Amino acid sequence: MHVLFYDENFKYDGEADIEINTEEGEELPPNCTTALIPAGLYDPKYDPKKGVWVESATQDYIDSVKPPAPKPSEIEVLSQQVADLYYLIAMGGA
C-alpha cells in the first residue's frame, strides 16, 4: 500500500510503499495517510479532520517560486507587429 507521511506539524514528510493487511484489522502507522496530494500544492499540509492535503504556503512564497512567464519568441513579436500594421491599414491610418 502506498502511503504519504507527515510530520508533527502535519507537513508532508515523504512517502513509501508498505505492507499492511487492512482485512485483518491492521491499521496505518501513525503520521501517514493514503490520501494523495492534489497537483499544484507548493507546501502541502495534511488536515486529519478532513482527510485531505491543503496548501500551507503563503501567496508571497508561491509567487516567489513560480517561474516568470516566458518572453515571446522573435516570430511571435514579428507576427504581432504585422497584425498591428494590418489593423492600422484597415482602420485607414498608417
PDB file of N, CA and C in Angstrom:
ATOM      1  N   MET A   1       0.853  -1.167   0.000  1.00  0.00           N
ATOM      2  CA  MET A   1       0.000   0.000   0.000  1.00  0.00           C
ATOM      3  C   MET A   1       0.903   1.235   0.000  1.00  0.00           C
ATOM      4  N   HIS A   2       0.562   2.211  -0.821  1.00  0.00           N
ATOM      5  CA  HIS A   2       1.345   3.442  -0.904  1.00  0.00           C
ATOM      6  C   HIS A   2       0.802   4.441   0.114  1.00  0.00           C
ATOM      7  N   VAL A   3       1.678   4.949   0.967  1.00  0.00           N
ATOM      8  CA  VAL A   3       1.271   5.909   1.989  1.00  0.00           C
ATOM      9  C   VAL A   3       2.137   7.159   1.906  1.00  0.00           C
ATOM     10  N   LEU A   4       1.584   8.255   2.384  1.00  0.00           N
ATOM     11  CA  LEU A   4       2.295   9.522   2.465  1.00  0.00           C
ATOM     12  C   LEU A   4       2.442   9.876   3.935  1.00  0.00           C
ATOM     13  N   PHE A   5       3.642  10.266   4.321  1.00  0.00           N
ATOM     14  CA  PHE A   5       3.930  10.597   5.713  1.00  0.00           C
ATOM     15  C   PHE A   5       3.844  12.104   5.943  1.00  0.00           C
ATOM     16  N   TYR A   6       3.518  12.478   7.178  1.00  0.00           N
ATOM     17  CA  TYR A   6       3.527  13.884   7.580  1.00  0.00           C
ATOM     18  C   TYR A   6       4.164  13.982   8.957  1.00  0.00           C
ATOM     19  N   ASP A   7       4.780  15.145   9.230  1.00  0.00           N
ATOM     20  CA  ASP A   7       5.478  15.334  10.498  1.00  0.00           C
ATOM     21  C   ASP A   7       4.513  15.794  11.594  1.00  0.00           C
ATOM     22  N   GLU A   8       5.068  16.183  12.744  1.00  0.00           N
ATOM     23  CA  GLU A   8       4.234  16.580  13.882  1.00  0.00           C
ATOM     24  C   GLU A   8       3.431  17.850  13.609  1.00  0.00           C
ATOM     25  N   ASN A   9       3.844  18.616  12.590  1.00  0.00           N
ATOM     26  CA  ASN A   9       3.102  19.816  12.189  1.00  0.00           C
ATOM     27  C   ASN A   9       2.193  19.549  10.991  1.00  0.00           C
ATOM     28  N   PHE A  10       2.053  18.269  10.632  1.00  0.00           N
ATOM     29  CA  PHE A  10       1.217  17.801   9.522  1.00  0.00           C
ATOM     30  C   PHE A  10       1.757  18.196   8.147  1.00  0.00           C
ATOM     31  N   LYS A  11       3.033  18.586   8.075  1.00  0.00           N
ATOM     32  CA  LYS A  11       3.661  18.915   6.794  1.00  0.00           C
ATOM     33  C   LYS A  11       4.112  17.623   6.122  1.00  0.00           C
ATOM     34  N   TYR A  12       4.067  17.613   4.793  1.00  0.00           N
ATOM     35  CA  TYR A  12       4.491  16.454   4.001  1.00  0.00           C
ATOM     36  C   TYR A  12       5.905  16.049   4.396  1.00  0.00           C
ATOM     37  N   ASP A  13       6.110  14.731   4.582  1.00  0.00           N
ATOM     38  CA  ASP A  13       7.406  14.239   5.050  1.00  0.00           C
ATOM     39  C   ASP A  13       7.840  12.986   4.298  1.00  0.00           C
ATOM     40  N   GLY A  14       7.416  12.836   3.053  1.00  0.00           N
ATOM     41  CA  GLY A  14       7.847  11.701   2.246  1.00  0.00           C
ATOM     42  C   GLY A  14       6.744  10.685   2.043  1.00  0.00           C
ATOM     43  N   GLU A  15       7.108   9.634   1.316  1.00  0.00           N
ATOM     44  CA  GLU A  15       6.137   8.579   1.030  1.00  0.00           C
ATOM     45  C   GLU A  15       6.862   7.263   0.821  1.00  0.00           C
ATOM     46  N   ALA A  16       6.108   6.169   0.907  1.00  0.00           N
ATOM     47  CA  ALA A  16       6.700   4.836   0.764  1.00  0.00           C
ATOM     48  C   ALA A  16       5.607   3.815   0.484  1.00  0.00           C
ATOM     49  N   ASP A  17       6.042   2.671   0.009  1.00  0.00           N
ATOM     50  CA  ASP A  17       5.151   1.527  -0.133  1.00  0.00           C
ATOM     51  C   ASP A  17       5.370   0.642   1.085  1.00  0.00           C
ATOM     52  N   ILE A  18       4.293   0.324   1.791  1.00  0.00           N
ATOM     53  CA  ILE A  18       4.404  -0.510   2.982  1.00  0.00           C
ATOM     54  C   ILE A  18       3.487  -1.712   2.833  1.00  0.00           C
ATOM     55  N   GLU A  19       3.805  -2.763   3.582  1.00  0.00           N
ATOM     56  CA  GLU A  19       2.947  -3.948   3.589  1.00  0.00           C
ATOM     57  C   GLU A  19       2.060  -3.870   4.820  1.00  0.00           C
ATOM     58  N   ILE A  20       0.767  -3.871   4.566  1.00  0.00           N
ATOM     59  CA  ILE A  20      -0.200  -3.804   5.653  1.00  0.00           C
ATOM     60  C   ILE A  20      -1.449  -4.559   5.204  1.00  0.00           C
ATOM     61  N   ASN A  21      -2.040  -5.304   6.113  1.00  0.00           N
ATOM     62  CA  ASN A  21      -3.223  -6.089   5.786  1.00  0.00           C
ATOM     63  C   ASN A  21      -4.419  -5.494   6.519  1.00  0.00           C
ATOM     64  N   THR A  22      -5.124  -4.601   5.845  1.00  0.00           N
ATOM     65  CA  THR A  22      -6.277  -3.955   6.473  1.00  0.00           C
ATOM     66  C   THR A  22      -7.440  -4.922   6.658  1.00  0.00           C
ATOM     67  N   GLU A  23      -7.456  -6.009   5.859  1.00  0.00           N
ATOM     68  CA  GLU A  23      -8.526  -7.004   6.002  1.00  0.00           C
ATOM     69  C   GLU A  23      -8.423  -7.736   7.331  1.00  0.00           C
ATOM     70  N   GLU A  24      -7.217  -7.825   7.884  1.00  0.00           N
ATOM     71  CA  GLU A  24      -7.023  -8.481   9.184  1.00  0.00           C
ATOM     72  C   GLU A  24      -7.041  -7.474  10.325  1.00  0.00           C
ATOM     73  N   GLY A  25      -7.436  -6.248  10.022  1.00  0.00           N
ATOM     74  CA  GLY A  25      -7.560  -5.244  11.069  1.00  0.00           C
ATOM     75  C   GLY A  25      -6.319  -4.421  11.326  1.00  0.00           C
ATOM     76  N   GLU A  26      -5.274  -4.626  10.541  1.00  0.00           N
ATOM     77  CA  GLU A  26      -4.079  -3.810  10.731  1.00  0.00           C
ATOM     78  C   GLU A  26      -4.389  -2.369  10.349  1.00  0.00           C
ATOM     79  N   GLU A  27      -3.843  -1.449  11.119  1.00  0.00           N
ATOM     80  CA  GLU A  27      -4.073  -0.034  10.859  1.00  0.00           C
ATOM     81  C   GLU A  27      -2.819   0.608  10.286  1.00  0.00           C
ATOM     82  N   LEU A  28      -3.013   1.754   9.670  1.00  0.00           N
ATOM     83  CA  LEU A  28      -1.875   2.507   9.150  1.00  0.00           C
ATOM     84  C   LEU A  28      -0.983   2.948  10.302  1.00  0.00           C
ATOM     85  N   PRO A  29       0.314   3.022  10.070  1.00  0.00           N
ATOM     86  CA  PRO A  29       1.197   3.559  11.105  1.00  0.00           C
ATOM     87  C   PRO A  29       0.823   5.011  11.421  1.00  0.00           C
ATOM     88  N   PRO A  30       1.265   5.510  12.573  1.00  0.00           N
ATOM     89  CA  PRO A  30       0.954   6.913  12.892  1.00  0.00           C
ATOM     90  C   PRO A  30       1.615   7.858  11.891  1.00  0.00           C
ATOM     91  N   ASN A  31       1.037   9.021  11.753  1.00  0.00           N
ATOM     92  CA  ASN A  31       1.557  10.080  10.881  1.00  0.00           C
ATOM     93  C   ASN A  31       1.666   9.675   9.425  1.00  0.00           C
ATOM     94  N   CYS A  32       0.691   8.928   8.929  1.00  0.00           N
ATOM     95  CA  CYS A  32       0.664   8.630   7.496  1.00  0.00           C
ATOM     96  C   CYS A  32      -0.778   8.495   7.032  1.00  0.00           C
ATOM     97  N   THR A  33      -0.955   8.625   5.721  1.00  0.00           N
ATOM     98  CA  THR A  33      -2.277   8.563   5.112  1.00  0.00           C
ATOM     99  C   THR A  33      -2.155   7.997   3.706  1.00  0.00           C
ATOM    100  N   THR A  34      -3.274   7.562   3.168  1.00  0.00           N
ATOM    101  CA  THR A  34      -3.294   7.118   1.774  1.00  0.00           C
ATOM    102  C   THR A  34      -3.859   8.212   0.869  1.00  0.00           C
ATOM    103  N   ALA A  35      -4.267   9.340   1.459  1.00  0.00           N
ATOM    104  CA  ALA A  35      -4.805  10.456   0.668  1.00  0.00           C
ATOM    105  C   ALA A  35      -3.696  11.045  -0.198  1.00  0.00           C
ATOM    106  N   LEU A  36      -3.983  11.201  -1.480  1.00  0.00           N
ATOM    107  CA  LEU A  36      -2.997  11.750  -2.405  1.00  0.00           C
ATOM    108  C   LEU A  36      -2.975  13.275  -2.344  1.00  0.00           C
ATOM    109  N   ILE A  37      -1.809  13.840  -2.627  1.00  0.00           N
ATOM    110  CA  ILE A  37      -1.658  15.294  -2.647  1.00  0.00           C
ATOM    111  C   ILE A  37      -2.148  15.814  -3.998  1.00  0.00           C
ATOM    112  N   PRO A  38      -3.091  16.743  -4.001  1.00  0.00           N
ATOM    113  CA  PRO A  38      -3.556  17.297  -5.278  1.00  0.00           C
ATOM    114  C   PRO A  38      -2.435  18.047  -5.997  1.00  0.00           C
ATOM    115  N   ALA A  39      -2.477  18.027  -7.307  1.00  0.00           N
ATOM    116  CA  ALA A  39      -1.479  18.744  -8.096  1.00  0.00           C
ATOM    117  C   ALA A  39      -1.586  20.238  -7.819  1.00  0.00           C
ATOM    118  N   GLY A  40      -0.453  20.901  -7.821  1.00  0.00           N
ATOM    119  CA  GLY A  40      -0.438  22.352  -7.679  1.00  0.00           C
ATOM    120  C   GLY A  40      -0.167  22.866  -6.283  1.00  0.00           C
ATOM    121  N   LEU A  41      -0.022  21.982  -5.299  1.00  0.00           N
ATOM    122  CA  LEU A  41       0.297  22.447  -3.952  1.00  0.00           C
ATOM    123  C   LEU A  41       1.806  22.645  -3.839  1.00  0.00           C
ATOM    124  N   TYR A  42       2.222  23.783  -3.296  1.00  0.00           N
ATOM    125  CA  TYR A  42       3.639  24.090  -3.154  1.00  0.00           C
ATOM    126  C   TYR A  42       4.196  23.610  -1.819  1.00  0.00           C
ATOM    127  N   ASP A  43       3.390  23.651  -0.768  1.00  0.00           N
ATOM    128  CA  ASP A  43       3.825  23.226   0.565  1.00  0.00           C
ATOM    129  C   ASP A  43       2.656  22.493   1.228  1.00  0.00           C
ATOM    130  N   PRO A  44       2.452  21.210   0.854  1.00  0.00           N
ATOM    131  CA  PRO A  44       1.267  20.501   1.344  1.00  0.00           C
ATOM    132  C   PRO A  44       1.285  20.251   2.853  1.00  0.00           C
ATOM    133  N   LYS A  45       0.103  20.377   3.433  1.00  0.00           N
ATOM    134  CA  LYS A  45      -0.095  20.115   4.856  1.00  0.00           C
ATOM    135  C   LYS A  45      -1.341  19.248   4.971  1.00  0.00           C
ATOM    136  N   TYR A  46      -1.263  18.190   5.778  1.00  0.00           N
ATOM    137  CA  TYR A  46      -2.380  17.257   5.913  1.00  0.00           C
ATOM    138  C   TYR A  46      -3.369  17.774   6.945  1.00  0.00           C
ATOM    139  N   ASP A  47      -4.645  17.718   6.603  1.00  0.00           N
ATOM    140  CA  ASP A  47      -5.723  18.080   7.522  1.00  0.00           C
ATOM    141  C   ASP A  47      -6.390  16.782   7.961  1.00  0.00           C
ATOM    142  N   PRO A  48      -6.032  16.255   9.147  1.00  0.00           N
ATOM    143  CA  PRO A  48      -6.567  14.954   9.566  1.00  0.00           C
ATOM    144  C   PRO A  48      -8.076  14.959   9.808  1.00  0.00           C
ATOM    145  N   LYS A  49      -8.654  16.097  10.137  1.00  0.00           N
ATOM    146  CA  LYS A  49     -10.103  16.150  10.359  1.00  0.00           C
ATOM    147  C   LYS A  49     -10.867  15.961   9.055  1.00  0.00           C
ATOM    148  N   LYS A  50     -10.332  16.548   7.965  1.00  0.00           N
ATOM    149  CA  LYS A  50     -10.986  16.437   6.662  1.00  0.00           C
ATOM    150  C   LYS A  50     -10.427  15.286   5.835  1.00  0.00           C
ATOM    151  N   GLY A  51      -9.235  14.805   6.200  1.00  0.00           N
ATOM    152  CA  GLY A  51      -8.618  13.707   5.463  1.00  0.00           C
ATOM    153  C   GLY A  51      -8.075  14.112   4.105  1.00  0.00           C
ATOM    154  N   VAL A  52      -7.666  15.377   3.979  1.00  0.00           N
ATOM    155  CA  VAL A  52      -7.143  15.877   2.702  1.00  0.00           C
ATOM    156  C   VAL A  52      -5.889  16.716   2.934  1.00  0.00           C
ATOM    157  N   TRP A  53      -5.123  16.885   1.854  1.00  0.00           N
ATOM    158  CA  TRP A  53      -3.951  17.759   1.875  1.00  0.00           C
ATOM    159  C   TRP A  53      -4.393  19.156   1.450  1.00  0.00           C
ATOM    160  N   VAL A  54      -3.879  20.173   2.139  1.00  0.00           N
ATOM    161  CA  VAL A  54      -4.210  21.558   1.821  1.00  0.00           C
ATOM    162  C   VAL A  54      -2.924  22.352   1.616  1.00  0.00           C
ATOM    163  N   GLU A  55      -3.046  23.523   1.025  1.00  0.00           N
ATOM    164  CA  GLU A  55      -1.898  24.394   0.802  1.00  0.00           C
ATOM    165  C   GLU A  55      -1.565  25.135   2.087  1.00  0.00           C
ATOM    166  N   SER A  56      -0.285  25.122   2.472  1.00  0.00           N
ATOM    167  CA  SER A  56       0.116  25.875   3.657  1.00  0.00           C
ATOM    168  C   SER A  56       1.060  27.017   3.306  1.00  0.00           C
ATOM    169  N   ALA A  57       1.456  27.115   2.045  1.00  0.00           N
ATOM    170  CA  ALA A  57       2.352  28.193   1.623  1.00  0.00           C
ATOM    171  C   ALA A  57       1.579  29.501   1.488  1.00  0.00           C
ATOM    172  N   THR A  58       2.260  30.597   1.795  1.00  0.00           N
ATOM    173  CA  THR A  58       1.644  31.909   1.609  1.00  0.00           C
ATOM    174  C   THR A  58       1.658  32.266   0.126  1.00  0.00           C
ATOM    175  N   GLN A  59       0.817  33.190  -0.255  1.00  0.00           N
ATOM    176  CA  GLN A  59       0.781  33.624  -1.652  1.00  0.00           C
ATOM    177  C   GLN A  59       2.106  34.269  -2.054  1.00  0.00           C
ATOM    178  N   ASP A  60       2.746  34.982  -1.113  1.00  0.00           N
ATOM    179  CA  ASP A  60       4.056  35.585  -1.408  1.00  0.00           C
ATOM    180  C   ASP A  60       5.080  34.512  -1.745  1.00  0.00           C
ATOM    181  N   TYR A  61       5.073  33.412  -0.990  1.00  0.00           N
ATOM    182  CA  TYR A  61       6.011  32.324  -1.265  1.00  0.00           C
ATOM    183  C   TYR A  61       5.721  31.698  -2.627  1.00  0.00           C
ATOM    184  N   ILE A  62       4.463  31.434  -2.910  1.00  0.00           N
ATOM    185  CA  ILE A  62       4.085  30.828  -4.193  1.00  0.00           C
ATOM    186  C   ILE A  62       4.529  31.722  -5.342  1.00  0.00           C
ATOM    187  N   ASP A  63       4.292  33.032  -5.204  1.00  0.00           N
ATOM    188  CA  ASP A  63       4.699  33.967  -6.253  1.00  0.00           C
ATOM    189  C   ASP A  63       6.214  33.987  -6.425  1.00  0.00           C
ATOM    190  N   SER A  64       6.958  33.798  -5.329  1.00  0.00           N
ATOM    191  CA  SER A  64       8.420  33.859  -5.410  1.00  0.00           C
ATOM    192  C   SER A  64       9.024  32.627  -6.074  1.00  0.00           C
ATOM    193  N   VAL A  65       8.346  31.499  -6.047  1.00  0.00           N
ATOM    194  CA  VAL A  65       8.909  30.285  -6.648  1.00  0.00           C
ATOM    195  C   VAL A  65       8.344  29.979  -8.025  1.00  0.00           C
ATOM    196  N   LYS A  66       7.300  30.689  -8.433  1.00  0.00           N
ATOM    197  CA  LYS A  66       6.751  30.484  -9.772  1.00  0.00           C
ATOM    198  C   LYS A  66       7.718  31.058 -10.796  1.00  0.00           C
ATOM    199  N   PRO A  67       7.979  30.324 -11.860  1.00  0.00           N
ATOM    200  CA  PRO A  67       8.854  30.883 -12.894  1.00  0.00           C
ATOM    201  C   PRO A  67       8.144  32.024 -13.618  1.00  0.00           C
ATOM    202  N   PRO A  68       8.916  33.013 -14.070  1.00  0.00           N
ATOM    203  CA  PRO A  68       8.275  34.114 -14.797  1.00  0.00           C
ATOM    204  C   PRO A  68       7.707  33.622 -16.125  1.00  0.00           C
ATOM    205  N   ALA A  69       6.734  34.345 -16.617  1.00  0.00           N
ATOM    206  CA  ALA A  69       6.139  33.985 -17.912  1.00  0.00           C
ATOM    207  C   ALA A  69       7.211  34.083 -18.994  1.00  0.00           C
ATOM    208  N   PRO A  70       7.230  33.132 -19.915  1.00  0.00           N
ATOM    209  CA  PRO A  70       8.263  33.170 -20.956  1.00  0.00           C
ATOM    210  C   PRO A  70       8.073  34.378 -21.868  1.00  0.00           C
ATOM    211  N   LYS A  71       9.199  34.920 -22.308  1.00  0.00           N
ATOM    212  CA  LYS A  71       9.147  36.049 -23.233  1.00  0.00           C
ATOM    213  C   LYS A  71       8.750  35.525 -24.606  1.00  0.00           C
ATOM    214  N   PRO A  72       8.021  36.336 -25.366  1.00  0.00           N
ATOM    215  CA  PRO A  72       7.624  35.878 -26.705  1.00  0.00           C
ATOM    216  C   PRO A  72       8.844  35.704 -27.609  1.00  0.00           C
ATOM    217  N   SER A  73       8.746  34.739 -28.500  1.00  0.00           N
ATOM    218  CA  SER A  73       9.843  34.500 -29.443  1.00  0.00           C
ATOM    219  C   SER A  73       9.872  35.623 -30.476  1.00  0.00           C
ATOM    220  N   GLU A  74      10.956  35.685 -31.235  1.00  0.00           N
ATOM    221  CA  GLU A  74      11.069  36.710 -32.274  1.00  0.00           C
ATOM    222  C   GLU A  74       9.927  36.585 -33.280  1.00  0.00           C
ATOM    223  N   ILE A  75       9.570  35.365 -33.623  1.00  0.00           N
ATOM    224  CA  ILE A  75       8.486  35.147 -34.583  1.00  0.00           C
ATOM    225  C   ILE A  75       7.164  35.655 -34.022  1.00  0.00           C
ATOM    226  N   GLU A  76       6.913  35.405 -32.735  1.00  0.00           N
ATOM    227  CA  GLU A  76       5.675  35.886 -32.121  1.00  0.00           C
ATOM    228  C   GLU A  76       5.632  37.416 -32.099  1.00  0.00           C
ATOM    229  N   VAL A  77       6.775  38.046 -31.810  1.00  0.00           N
ATOM    230  CA  VAL A  77       6.839  39.509 -31.798  1.00  0.00           C
ATOM    231  C   VAL A  77       6.572  40.055 -33.196  1.00  0.00           C
ATOM    232  N   LEU A  78       7.234  39.473 -34.197  1.00  0.00           N
ATOM    233  CA  LEU A  78       7.032  39.922 -35.579  1.00  0.00           C
ATOM    234  C   LEU A  78       5.592  39.700 -36.034  1.00  0.00           C
ATOM    235  N   SER A  79       5.011  38.577 -35.672  1.00  0.00           N
ATOM    236  CA  SER A  79       3.616  38.298 -36.034  1.00  0.00           C
ATOM    237  C   SER A  79       2.684  39.345 -35.444  1.00  0.00           C
ATOM    238  N   GLN A  80       2.933  39.729 -34.196  1.00  0.00           N
ATOM    239  CA  GLN A  80       2.099  40.752 -33.558  1.00  0.00           C
ATOM    240  C   GLN A  80       2.280  42.101 -34.242  1.00  0.00           C
ATOM    241  N   GLN A  81       3.523  42.422 -34.618  1.00  0.00           N
ATOM    242  CA  GLN A  81       3.771  43.690 -35.309  1.00  0.00           C
ATOM    243  C   GLN A  81       3.056  43.725 -36.663  1.00  0.00           C
ATOM    244  N   VAL A  82       3.094  42.631 -37.401  1.00  0.00           N
ATOM    245  CA  VAL A  82       2.395  42.553 -38.687  1.00  0.00           C
ATOM    246  C   VAL A  82       0.895  42.701 -38.471  1.00  0.00           C
ATOM    247  N   ALA A  83       0.363  42.040 -37.468  1.00  0.00           N
ATOM    248  CA  ALA A  83      -1.069  42.143 -37.175  1.00  0.00           C
ATOM    249  C   ALA A  83      -1.438  43.580 -36.825  1.00  0.00           C
ATOM    250  N   ASP A  84      -0.589  44.252 -36.047  1.00  0.00           N
ATOM    251  CA  ASP A  84      -0.847  45.650 -35.698  1.00  0.00           C
ATOM    252  C   ASP A  84      -0.848  46.537 -36.941  1.00  0.00           C
ATOM    253  N   LEU A  85       0.091  46.292 -37.859  1.00  0.00           N
ATOM    254  CA  LEU A  85       0.151  47.074 -39.102  1.00  0.00           C
ATOM    255  C   LEU A  85      -1.090  46.842 -39.957  1.00  0.00           C
ATOM    256  N   TYR A  86      -1.505  45.592 -40.094  1.00  0.00           N
ATOM    257  CA  TYR A  86      -2.726  45.296 -40.848  1.00  0.00           C
ATOM    258  C   TYR A  86      -3.925  46.027 -40.241  1.00  0.00           C
ATOM    259  N   TYR A  87      -3.981  46.059 -38.928  1.00  0.00           N
ATOM    260  CA  TYR A  87      -5.081  46.739 -38.249  1.00  0.00           C
ATOM    261  C   TYR A  87      -5.063  48.234 -38.565  1.00  0.00           C
ATOM    262  N   LEU A  88      -3.867  48.851 -38.495  1.00  0.00           N
ATOM    263  CA  LEU A  88      -3.751  50.276 -38.806  1.00  0.00           C
ATOM    264  C   LEU A  88      -4.207  50.576 -40.231  1.00  0.00           C
ATOM    265  N   ILE A  89      -3.775  49.738 -41.171  1.00  0.00           N
ATOM    266  CA  ILE A  89      -4.153  49.931 -42.575  1.00  0.00           C
ATOM    267  C   ILE A  89      -5.662  49.767 -42.739  1.00  0.00           C
ATOM    268  N   ALA A  90      -6.227  48.761 -42.100  1.00  0.00           N
ATOM    269  CA  ALA A  90      -7.668  48.514 -42.200  1.00  0.00           C
ATOM    270  C   ALA A  90      -8.476  49.665 -41.612  1.00  0.00           C
ATOM    271  N   MET A  91      -7.928  50.322 -40.600  1.00  0.00           N
ATOM    272  CA  MET A  91      -8.635  51.432 -39.955  1.00  0.00           C
ATOM    273  C   MET A  91      -8.412  52.753 -40.699  1.00  0.00           C
ATOM    274  N   GLY A  92      -7.612  52.721 -41.770  1.00  0.00           N
ATOM    275  CA  GLY A  92      -7.415  53.918 -42.582  1.00  0.00           C
ATOM    276  C   GLY A  92      -6.273  54.799 -42.136  1.00  0.00           C
ATOM    277  N   GLY A  93      -5.468  54.339 -41.221  1.00  0.00           N
ATOM    278  CA  GLY A  93      -4.323  55.135 -40.776  1.00  0.00           C
ATOM    279  C   GLY A  93      -3.032  54.409 -41.060  1.00  0.00           C
ATOM    280  N   ALA A  94      -1.965  55.149 -41.073  1.00  0.00           N
ATOM    281  CA  ALA A  94      -0.674  54.494 -41.298  1.00  0.00           C
ATOM    282  C   ALA A  94       0.443  55.322 -40.759  1.00  0.00           C
TER     283      ALA A  94
END
